[in-house]
Every structure is written in C-alpha cells, then in structure tokens.
Short mmCIF file of N, CA, C and O in Angstrom, two decimals:
data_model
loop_
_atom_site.label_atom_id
_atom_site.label_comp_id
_atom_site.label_asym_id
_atom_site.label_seq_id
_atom_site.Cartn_x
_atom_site.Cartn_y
_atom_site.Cartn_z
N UNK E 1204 0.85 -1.17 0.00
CA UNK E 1204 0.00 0.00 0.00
C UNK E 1204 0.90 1.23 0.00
O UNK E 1204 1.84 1.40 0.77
N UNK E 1205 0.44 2.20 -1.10
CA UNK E 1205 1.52 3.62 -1.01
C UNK E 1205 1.21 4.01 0.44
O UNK E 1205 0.44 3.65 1.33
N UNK E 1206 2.43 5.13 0.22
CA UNK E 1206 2.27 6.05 1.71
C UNK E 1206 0.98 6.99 1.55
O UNK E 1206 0.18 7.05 2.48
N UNK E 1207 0.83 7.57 0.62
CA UNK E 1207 -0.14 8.30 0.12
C UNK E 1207 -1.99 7.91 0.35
O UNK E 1207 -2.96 8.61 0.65
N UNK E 1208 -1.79 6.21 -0.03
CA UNK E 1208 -3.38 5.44 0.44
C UNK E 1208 -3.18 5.52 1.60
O UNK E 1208 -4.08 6.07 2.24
N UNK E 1209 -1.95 5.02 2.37
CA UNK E 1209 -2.11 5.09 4.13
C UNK E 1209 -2.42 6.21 5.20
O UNK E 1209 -2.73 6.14 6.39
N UNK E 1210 -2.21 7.30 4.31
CA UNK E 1210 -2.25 8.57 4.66
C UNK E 1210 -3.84 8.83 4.53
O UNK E 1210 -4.46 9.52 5.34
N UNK E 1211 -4.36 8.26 3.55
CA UNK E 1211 -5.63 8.71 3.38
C UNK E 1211 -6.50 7.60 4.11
O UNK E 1211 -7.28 8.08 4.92
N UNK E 1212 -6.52 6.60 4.02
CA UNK E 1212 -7.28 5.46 4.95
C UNK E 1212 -6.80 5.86 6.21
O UNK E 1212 -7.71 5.47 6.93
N UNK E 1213 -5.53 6.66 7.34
CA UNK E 1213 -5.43 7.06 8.26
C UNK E 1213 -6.45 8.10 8.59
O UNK E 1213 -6.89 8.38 9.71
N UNK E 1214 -6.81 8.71 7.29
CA UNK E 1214 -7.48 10.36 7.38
C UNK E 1214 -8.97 9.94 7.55
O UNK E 1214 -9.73 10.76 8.06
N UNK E 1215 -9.43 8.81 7.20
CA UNK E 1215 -10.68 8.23 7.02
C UNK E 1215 -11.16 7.36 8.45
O UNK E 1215 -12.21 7.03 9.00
N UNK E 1216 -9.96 7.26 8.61
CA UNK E 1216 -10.44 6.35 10.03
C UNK E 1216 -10.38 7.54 11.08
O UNK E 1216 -11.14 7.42 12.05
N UNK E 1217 -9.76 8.43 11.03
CA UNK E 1217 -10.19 9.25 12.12
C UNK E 1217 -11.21 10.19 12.23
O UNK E 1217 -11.72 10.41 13.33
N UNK E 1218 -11.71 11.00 10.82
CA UNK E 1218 -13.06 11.23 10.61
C UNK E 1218 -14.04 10.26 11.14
O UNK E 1218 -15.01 10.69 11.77
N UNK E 1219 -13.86 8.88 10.92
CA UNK E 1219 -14.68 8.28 11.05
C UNK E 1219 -15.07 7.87 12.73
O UNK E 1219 -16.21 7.89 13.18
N UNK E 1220 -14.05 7.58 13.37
CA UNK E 1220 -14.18 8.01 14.94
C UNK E 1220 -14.70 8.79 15.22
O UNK E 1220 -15.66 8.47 15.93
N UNK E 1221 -14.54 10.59 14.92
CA UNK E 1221 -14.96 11.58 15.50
C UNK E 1221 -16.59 11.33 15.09
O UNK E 1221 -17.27 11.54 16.09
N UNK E 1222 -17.42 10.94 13.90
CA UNK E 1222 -18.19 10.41 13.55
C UNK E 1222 -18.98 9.70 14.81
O UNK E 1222 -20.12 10.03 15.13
N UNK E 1223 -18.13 8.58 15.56
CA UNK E 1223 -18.81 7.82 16.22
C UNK E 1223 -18.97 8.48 17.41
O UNK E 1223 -19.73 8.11 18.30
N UNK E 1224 -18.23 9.50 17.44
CA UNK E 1224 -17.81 9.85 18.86
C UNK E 1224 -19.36 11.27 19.07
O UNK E 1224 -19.89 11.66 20.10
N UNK E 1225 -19.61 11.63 17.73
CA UNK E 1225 -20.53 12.85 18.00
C UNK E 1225 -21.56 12.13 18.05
O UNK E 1225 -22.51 12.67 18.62
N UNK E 1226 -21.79 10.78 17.53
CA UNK E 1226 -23.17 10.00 17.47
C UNK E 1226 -23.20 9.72 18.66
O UNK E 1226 -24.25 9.09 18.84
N UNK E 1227 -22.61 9.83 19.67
CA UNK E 1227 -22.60 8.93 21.25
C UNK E 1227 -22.60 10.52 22.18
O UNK E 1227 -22.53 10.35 23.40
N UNK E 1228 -22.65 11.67 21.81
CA UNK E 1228 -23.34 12.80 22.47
C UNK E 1228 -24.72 12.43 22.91
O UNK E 1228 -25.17 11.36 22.51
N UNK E 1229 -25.69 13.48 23.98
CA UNK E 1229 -26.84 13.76 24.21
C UNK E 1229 -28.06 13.54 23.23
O UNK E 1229 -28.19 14.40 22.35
N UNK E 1230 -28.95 12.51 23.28
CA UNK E 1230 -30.23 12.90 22.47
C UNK E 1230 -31.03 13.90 22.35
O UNK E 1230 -31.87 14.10 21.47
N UNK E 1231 -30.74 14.55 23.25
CA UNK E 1231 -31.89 15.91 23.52
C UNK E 1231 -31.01 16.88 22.65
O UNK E 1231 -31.68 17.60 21.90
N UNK E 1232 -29.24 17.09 22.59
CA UNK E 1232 -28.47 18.34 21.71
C UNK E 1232 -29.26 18.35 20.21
O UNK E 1232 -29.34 19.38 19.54
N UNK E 1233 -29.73 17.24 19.85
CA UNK E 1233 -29.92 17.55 18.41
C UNK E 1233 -31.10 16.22 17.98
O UNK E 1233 -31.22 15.11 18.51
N UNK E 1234 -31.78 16.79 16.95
CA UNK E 1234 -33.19 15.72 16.65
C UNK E 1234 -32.90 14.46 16.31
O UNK E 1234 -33.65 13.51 16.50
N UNK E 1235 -31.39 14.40 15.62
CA UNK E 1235 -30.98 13.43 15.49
C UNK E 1235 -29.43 13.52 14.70
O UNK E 1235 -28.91 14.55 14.27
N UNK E 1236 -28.89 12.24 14.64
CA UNK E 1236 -27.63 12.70 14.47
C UNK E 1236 -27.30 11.95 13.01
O UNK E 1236 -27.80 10.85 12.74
N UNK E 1237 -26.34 12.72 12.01
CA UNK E 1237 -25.87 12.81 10.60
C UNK E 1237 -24.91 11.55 10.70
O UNK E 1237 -23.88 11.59 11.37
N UNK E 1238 -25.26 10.51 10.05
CA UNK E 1238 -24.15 9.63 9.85
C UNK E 1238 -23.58 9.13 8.73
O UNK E 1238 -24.51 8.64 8.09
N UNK E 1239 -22.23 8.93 7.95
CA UNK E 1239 -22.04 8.57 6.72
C UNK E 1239 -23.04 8.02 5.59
O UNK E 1239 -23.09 8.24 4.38
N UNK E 1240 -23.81 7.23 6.45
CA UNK E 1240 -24.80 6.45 5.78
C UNK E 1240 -25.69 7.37 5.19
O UNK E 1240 -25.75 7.32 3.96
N UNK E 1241 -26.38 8.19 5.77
CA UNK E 1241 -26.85 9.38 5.08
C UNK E 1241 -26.80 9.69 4.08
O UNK E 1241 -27.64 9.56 3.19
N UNK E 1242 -25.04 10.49 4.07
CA UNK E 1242 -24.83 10.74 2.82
C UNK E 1242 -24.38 9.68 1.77
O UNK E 1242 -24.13 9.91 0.59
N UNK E 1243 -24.31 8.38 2.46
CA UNK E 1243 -23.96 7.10 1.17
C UNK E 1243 -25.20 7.06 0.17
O UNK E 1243 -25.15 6.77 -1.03
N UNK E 1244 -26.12 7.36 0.78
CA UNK E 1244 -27.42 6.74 -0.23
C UNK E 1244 -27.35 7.94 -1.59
O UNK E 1244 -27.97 7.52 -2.57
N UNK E 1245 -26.86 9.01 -1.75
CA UNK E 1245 -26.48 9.54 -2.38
C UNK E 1245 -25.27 9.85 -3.03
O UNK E 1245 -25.32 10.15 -4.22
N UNK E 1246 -23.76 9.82 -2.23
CA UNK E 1246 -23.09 10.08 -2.46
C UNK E 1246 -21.53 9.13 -2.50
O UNK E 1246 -20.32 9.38 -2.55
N UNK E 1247 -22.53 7.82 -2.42
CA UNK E 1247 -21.70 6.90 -1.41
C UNK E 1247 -20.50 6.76 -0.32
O UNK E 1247 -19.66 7.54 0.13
N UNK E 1248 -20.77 5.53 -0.12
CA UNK E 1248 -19.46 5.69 1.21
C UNK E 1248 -18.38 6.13 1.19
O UNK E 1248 -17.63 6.66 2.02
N UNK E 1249 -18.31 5.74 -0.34
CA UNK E 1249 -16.41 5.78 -0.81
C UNK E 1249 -16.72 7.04 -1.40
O UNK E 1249 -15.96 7.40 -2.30
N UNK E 1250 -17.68 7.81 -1.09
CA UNK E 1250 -17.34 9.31 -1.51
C UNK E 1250 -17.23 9.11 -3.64
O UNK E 1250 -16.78 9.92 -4.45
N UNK E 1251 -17.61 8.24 -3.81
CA UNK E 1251 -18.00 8.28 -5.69
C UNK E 1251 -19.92 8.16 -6.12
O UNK E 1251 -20.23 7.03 -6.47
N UNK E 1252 -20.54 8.71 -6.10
CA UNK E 1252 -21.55 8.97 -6.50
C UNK E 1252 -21.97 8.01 -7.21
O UNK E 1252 -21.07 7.60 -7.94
N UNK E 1253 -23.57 7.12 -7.42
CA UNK E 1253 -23.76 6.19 -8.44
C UNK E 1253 -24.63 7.16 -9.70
O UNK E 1253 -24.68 6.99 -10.92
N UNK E 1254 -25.00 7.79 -9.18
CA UNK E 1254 -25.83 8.94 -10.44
C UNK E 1254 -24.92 10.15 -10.78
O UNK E 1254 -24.24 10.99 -10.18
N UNK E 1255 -25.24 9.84 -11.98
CA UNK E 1255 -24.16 11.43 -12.80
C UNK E 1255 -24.73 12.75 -12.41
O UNK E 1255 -24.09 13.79 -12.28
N UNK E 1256 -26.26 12.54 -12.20
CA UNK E 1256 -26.49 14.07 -11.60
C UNK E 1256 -26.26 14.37 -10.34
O UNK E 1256 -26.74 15.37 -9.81
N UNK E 1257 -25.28 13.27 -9.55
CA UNK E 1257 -24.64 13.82 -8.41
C UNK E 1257 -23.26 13.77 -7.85
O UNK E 1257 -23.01 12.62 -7.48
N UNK E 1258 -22.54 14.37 -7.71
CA UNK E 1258 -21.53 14.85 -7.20
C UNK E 1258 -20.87 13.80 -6.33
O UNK E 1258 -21.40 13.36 -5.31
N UNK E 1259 -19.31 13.30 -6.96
CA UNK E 1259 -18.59 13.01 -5.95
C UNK E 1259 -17.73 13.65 -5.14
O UNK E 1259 -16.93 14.48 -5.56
N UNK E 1260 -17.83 13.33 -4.05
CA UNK E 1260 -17.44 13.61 -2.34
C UNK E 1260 -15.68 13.37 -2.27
O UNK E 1260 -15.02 14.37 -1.98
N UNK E 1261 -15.08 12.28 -2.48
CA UNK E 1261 -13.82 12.00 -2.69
C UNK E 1261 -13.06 12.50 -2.63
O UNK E 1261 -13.04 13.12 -3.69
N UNK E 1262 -11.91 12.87 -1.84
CA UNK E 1262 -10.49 14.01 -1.97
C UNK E 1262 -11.44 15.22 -2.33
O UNK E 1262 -11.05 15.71 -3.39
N UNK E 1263 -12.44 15.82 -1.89
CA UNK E 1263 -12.94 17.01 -2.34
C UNK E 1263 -12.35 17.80 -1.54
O UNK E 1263 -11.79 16.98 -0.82
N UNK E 1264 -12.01 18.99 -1.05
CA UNK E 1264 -11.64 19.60 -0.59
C UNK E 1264 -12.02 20.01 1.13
O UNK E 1264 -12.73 21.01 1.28
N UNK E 1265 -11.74 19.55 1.92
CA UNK E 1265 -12.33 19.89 3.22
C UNK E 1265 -13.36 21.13 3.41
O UNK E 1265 -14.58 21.08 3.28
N UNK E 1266 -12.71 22.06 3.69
CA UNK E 1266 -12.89 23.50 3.61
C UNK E 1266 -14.45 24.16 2.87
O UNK E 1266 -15.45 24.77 3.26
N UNK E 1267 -13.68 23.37 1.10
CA UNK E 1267 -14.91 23.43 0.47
C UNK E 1267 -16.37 22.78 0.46
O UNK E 1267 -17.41 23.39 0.19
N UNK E 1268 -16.26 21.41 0.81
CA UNK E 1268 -17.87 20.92 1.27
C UNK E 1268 -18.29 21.38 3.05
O UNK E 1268 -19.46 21.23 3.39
N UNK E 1269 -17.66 21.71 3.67
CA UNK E 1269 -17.97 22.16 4.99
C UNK E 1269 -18.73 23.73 4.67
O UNK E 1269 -19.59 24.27 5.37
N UNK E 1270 -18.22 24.17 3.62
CA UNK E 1270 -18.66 25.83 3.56
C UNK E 1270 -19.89 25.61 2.47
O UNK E 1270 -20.78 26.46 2.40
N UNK E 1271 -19.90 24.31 1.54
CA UNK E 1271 -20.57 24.29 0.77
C UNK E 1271 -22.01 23.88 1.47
O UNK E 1271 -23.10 24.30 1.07
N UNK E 1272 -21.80 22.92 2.67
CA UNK E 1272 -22.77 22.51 3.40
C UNK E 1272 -23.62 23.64 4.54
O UNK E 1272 -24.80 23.67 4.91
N UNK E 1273 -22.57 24.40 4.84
CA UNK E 1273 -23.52 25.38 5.46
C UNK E 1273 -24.00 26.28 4.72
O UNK E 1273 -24.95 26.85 5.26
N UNK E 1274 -23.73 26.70 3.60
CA UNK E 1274 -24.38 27.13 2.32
C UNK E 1274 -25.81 26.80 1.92
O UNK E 1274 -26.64 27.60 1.49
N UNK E 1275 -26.00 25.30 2.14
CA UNK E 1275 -26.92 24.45 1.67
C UNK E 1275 -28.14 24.97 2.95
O UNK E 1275 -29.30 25.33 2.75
N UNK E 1276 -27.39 24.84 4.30
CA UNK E 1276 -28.16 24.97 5.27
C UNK E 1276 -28.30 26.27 5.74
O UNK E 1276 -28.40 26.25 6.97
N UNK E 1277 -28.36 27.57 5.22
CA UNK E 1277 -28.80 28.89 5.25
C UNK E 1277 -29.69 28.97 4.47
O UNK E 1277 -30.65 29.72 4.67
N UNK E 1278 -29.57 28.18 3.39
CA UNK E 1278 -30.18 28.46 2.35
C UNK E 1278 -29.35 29.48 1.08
O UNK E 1278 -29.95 29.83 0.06
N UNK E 1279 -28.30 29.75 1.28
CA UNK E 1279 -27.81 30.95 0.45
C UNK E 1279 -27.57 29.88 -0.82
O UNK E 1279 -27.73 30.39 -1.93
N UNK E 1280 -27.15 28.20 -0.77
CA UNK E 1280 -27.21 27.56 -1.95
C UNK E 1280 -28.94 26.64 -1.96
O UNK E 1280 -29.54 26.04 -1.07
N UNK E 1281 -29.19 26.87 -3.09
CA UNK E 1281 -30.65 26.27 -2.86
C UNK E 1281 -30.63 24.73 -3.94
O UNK E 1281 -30.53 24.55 -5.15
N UNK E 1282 -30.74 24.09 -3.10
CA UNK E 1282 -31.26 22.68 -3.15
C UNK E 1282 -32.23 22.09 -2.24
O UNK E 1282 -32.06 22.16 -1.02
N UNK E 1283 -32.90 21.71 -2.59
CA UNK E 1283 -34.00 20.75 -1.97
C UNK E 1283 -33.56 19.72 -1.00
O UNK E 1283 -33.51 19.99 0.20
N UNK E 1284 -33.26 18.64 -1.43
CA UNK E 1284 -32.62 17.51 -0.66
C UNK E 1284 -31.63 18.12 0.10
O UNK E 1284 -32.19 18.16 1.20
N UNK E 1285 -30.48 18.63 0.26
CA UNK E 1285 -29.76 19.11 0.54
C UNK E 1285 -29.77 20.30 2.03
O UNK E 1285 -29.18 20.52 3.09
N UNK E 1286 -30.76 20.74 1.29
CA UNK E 1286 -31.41 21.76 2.68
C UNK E 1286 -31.43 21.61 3.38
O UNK E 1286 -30.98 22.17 4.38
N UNK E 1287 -32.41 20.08 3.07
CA UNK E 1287 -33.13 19.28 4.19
C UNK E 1287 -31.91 18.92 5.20
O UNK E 1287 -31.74 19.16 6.40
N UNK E 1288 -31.12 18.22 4.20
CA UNK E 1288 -29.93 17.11 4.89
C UNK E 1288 -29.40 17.98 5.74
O UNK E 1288 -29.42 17.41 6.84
N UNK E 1289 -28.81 19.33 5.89
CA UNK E 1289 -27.62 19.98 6.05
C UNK E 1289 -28.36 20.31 7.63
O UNK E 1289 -27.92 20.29 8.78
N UNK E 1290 -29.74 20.61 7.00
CA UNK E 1290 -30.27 21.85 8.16
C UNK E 1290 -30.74 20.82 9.41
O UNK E 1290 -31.38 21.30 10.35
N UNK E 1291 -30.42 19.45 9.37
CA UNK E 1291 -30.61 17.98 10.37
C UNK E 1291 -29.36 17.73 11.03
O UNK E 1291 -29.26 16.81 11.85
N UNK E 1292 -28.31 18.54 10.72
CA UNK E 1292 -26.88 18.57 11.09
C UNK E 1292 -26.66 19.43 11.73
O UNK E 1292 -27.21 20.51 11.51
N UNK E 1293 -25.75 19.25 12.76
CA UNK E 1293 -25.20 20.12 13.62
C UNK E 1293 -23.87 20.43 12.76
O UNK E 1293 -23.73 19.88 11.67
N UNK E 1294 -22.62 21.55 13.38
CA UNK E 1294 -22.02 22.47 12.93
C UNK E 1294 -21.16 21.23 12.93
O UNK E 1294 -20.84 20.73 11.86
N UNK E 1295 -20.65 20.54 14.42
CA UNK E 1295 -19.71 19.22 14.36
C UNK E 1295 -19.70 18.31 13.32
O UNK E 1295 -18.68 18.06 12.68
N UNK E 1296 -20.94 17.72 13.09
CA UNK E 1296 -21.46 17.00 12.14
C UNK E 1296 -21.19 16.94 10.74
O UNK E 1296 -20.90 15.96 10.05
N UNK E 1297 -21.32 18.07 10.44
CA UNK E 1297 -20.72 18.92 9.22
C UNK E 1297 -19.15 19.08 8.89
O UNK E 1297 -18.57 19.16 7.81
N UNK E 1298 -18.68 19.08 10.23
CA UNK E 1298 -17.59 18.81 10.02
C UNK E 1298 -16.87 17.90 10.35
O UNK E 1298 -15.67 18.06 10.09
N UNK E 1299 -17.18 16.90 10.87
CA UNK E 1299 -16.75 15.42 10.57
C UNK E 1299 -16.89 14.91 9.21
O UNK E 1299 -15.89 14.48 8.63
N UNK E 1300 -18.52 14.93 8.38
CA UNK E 1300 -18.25 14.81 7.49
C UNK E 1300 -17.47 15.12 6.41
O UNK E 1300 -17.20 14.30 5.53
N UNK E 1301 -16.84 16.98 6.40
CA UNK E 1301 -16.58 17.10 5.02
C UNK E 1301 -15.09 16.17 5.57
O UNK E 1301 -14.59 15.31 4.85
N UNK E 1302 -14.61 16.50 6.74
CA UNK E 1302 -13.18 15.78 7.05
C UNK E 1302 -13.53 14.10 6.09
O UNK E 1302 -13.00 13.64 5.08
N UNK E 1303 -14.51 13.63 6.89
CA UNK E 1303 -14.41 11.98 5.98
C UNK E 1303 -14.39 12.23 4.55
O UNK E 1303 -13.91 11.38 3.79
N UNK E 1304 -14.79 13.14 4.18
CA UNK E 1304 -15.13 12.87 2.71
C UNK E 1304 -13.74 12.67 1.52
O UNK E 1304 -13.33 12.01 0.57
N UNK E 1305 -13.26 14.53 3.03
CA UNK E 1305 -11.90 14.63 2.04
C UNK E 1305 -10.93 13.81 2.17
O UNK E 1305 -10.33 13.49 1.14
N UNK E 1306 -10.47 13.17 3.60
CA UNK E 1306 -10.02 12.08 3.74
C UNK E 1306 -9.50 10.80 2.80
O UNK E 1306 -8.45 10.17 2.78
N UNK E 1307 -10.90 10.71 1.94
CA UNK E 1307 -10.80 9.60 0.83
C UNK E 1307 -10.02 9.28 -0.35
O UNK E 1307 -9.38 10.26 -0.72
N UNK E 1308 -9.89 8.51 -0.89
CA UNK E 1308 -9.05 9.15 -2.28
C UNK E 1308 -9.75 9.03 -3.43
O UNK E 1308 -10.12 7.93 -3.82
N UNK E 1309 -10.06 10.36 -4.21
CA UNK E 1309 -10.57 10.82 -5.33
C UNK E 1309 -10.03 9.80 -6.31
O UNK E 1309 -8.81 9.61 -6.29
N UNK E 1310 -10.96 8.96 -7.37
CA UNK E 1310 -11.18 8.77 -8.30
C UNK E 1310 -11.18 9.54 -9.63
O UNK E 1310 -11.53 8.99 -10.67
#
C-alpha cells in the first residue's frame, strides 16, 4: 500500500471516529444525528456517487464541502434535498463529514 493510500485510509479512520464519537453525544443536543450512511445513499461511502447528476465527495476539498454545506443549510445555496440534509446537522457533524469525505481518495 503507497504512503499516500495510508495517509488517506489514516485520514478516514479518524473522521470516522470523530463520527462515532458525536453519534454517542446527548439525544436531547440535536433531533438526530448525521451519519455517513446518510450521505452514502447519495453520495456513497467511498465518496464516488452512483448517479451522474450527483456529485462526488472523494479528496474534495475539506474546507470546500464544509462551507458548501452550510451554504446548503442557510439556504444561500438552494437545493431541496440538501437543505433538508444539512439543516438535520449540527455544525460538528458537518464537520466530521466534510473531514471523511476529504479524507478519501478521489477517483
């Protein structure tokens, strides 16, 4: 395995902890809590999309889906699904995910 995959399956497993770690917070902080799976049914796990009209996640840029996601959840970017998803997420949440996403290695 390159250093480069290890680096990134390192980057994935620790997103993915902090993941478990915000799911094991308070039930009452939030209606419910954002988990990879979520965004797999769309975007899949491995962060590669099965529909062309949607966007892969993969080595995307941290920064950029974290800003893109609270975007989604102001509303200042308007999508439907998305709205929904973002505005069911807490700020942590959001950012565990874009960490897993970018974590991955782009295809």
């Amino acid at each position: 395995m390159s250093d480069v995959r290890r680096r990134h399956r390192r980057s994935a497993c620790k997103a993915l902890a902090l993941m478990l770690i915000l799911a094991g917070g308070s039930a009452l902080a939030e209606p419910r809590h954002a988990t990879v799976e979520d965004c797999a049914a769309c975007h899949g796990l491995d962060g590669i999309a099965r529909d062309t009209e949607v966007p892969h996640l993969a080595g995307q840029n941290e920064r950029y889906l974290f800003n893109q996601m609270m975007a989604f959840r102001s509303g200042k970017r308007v999508h439907k699904e998305m709205r929904y998803m973002a505005r069911t997420m807490s700020v942590d949440e959001i950012a565990a995910l874009a960490a897993y996403y970018a974590a991955l290695p782009p295809r």
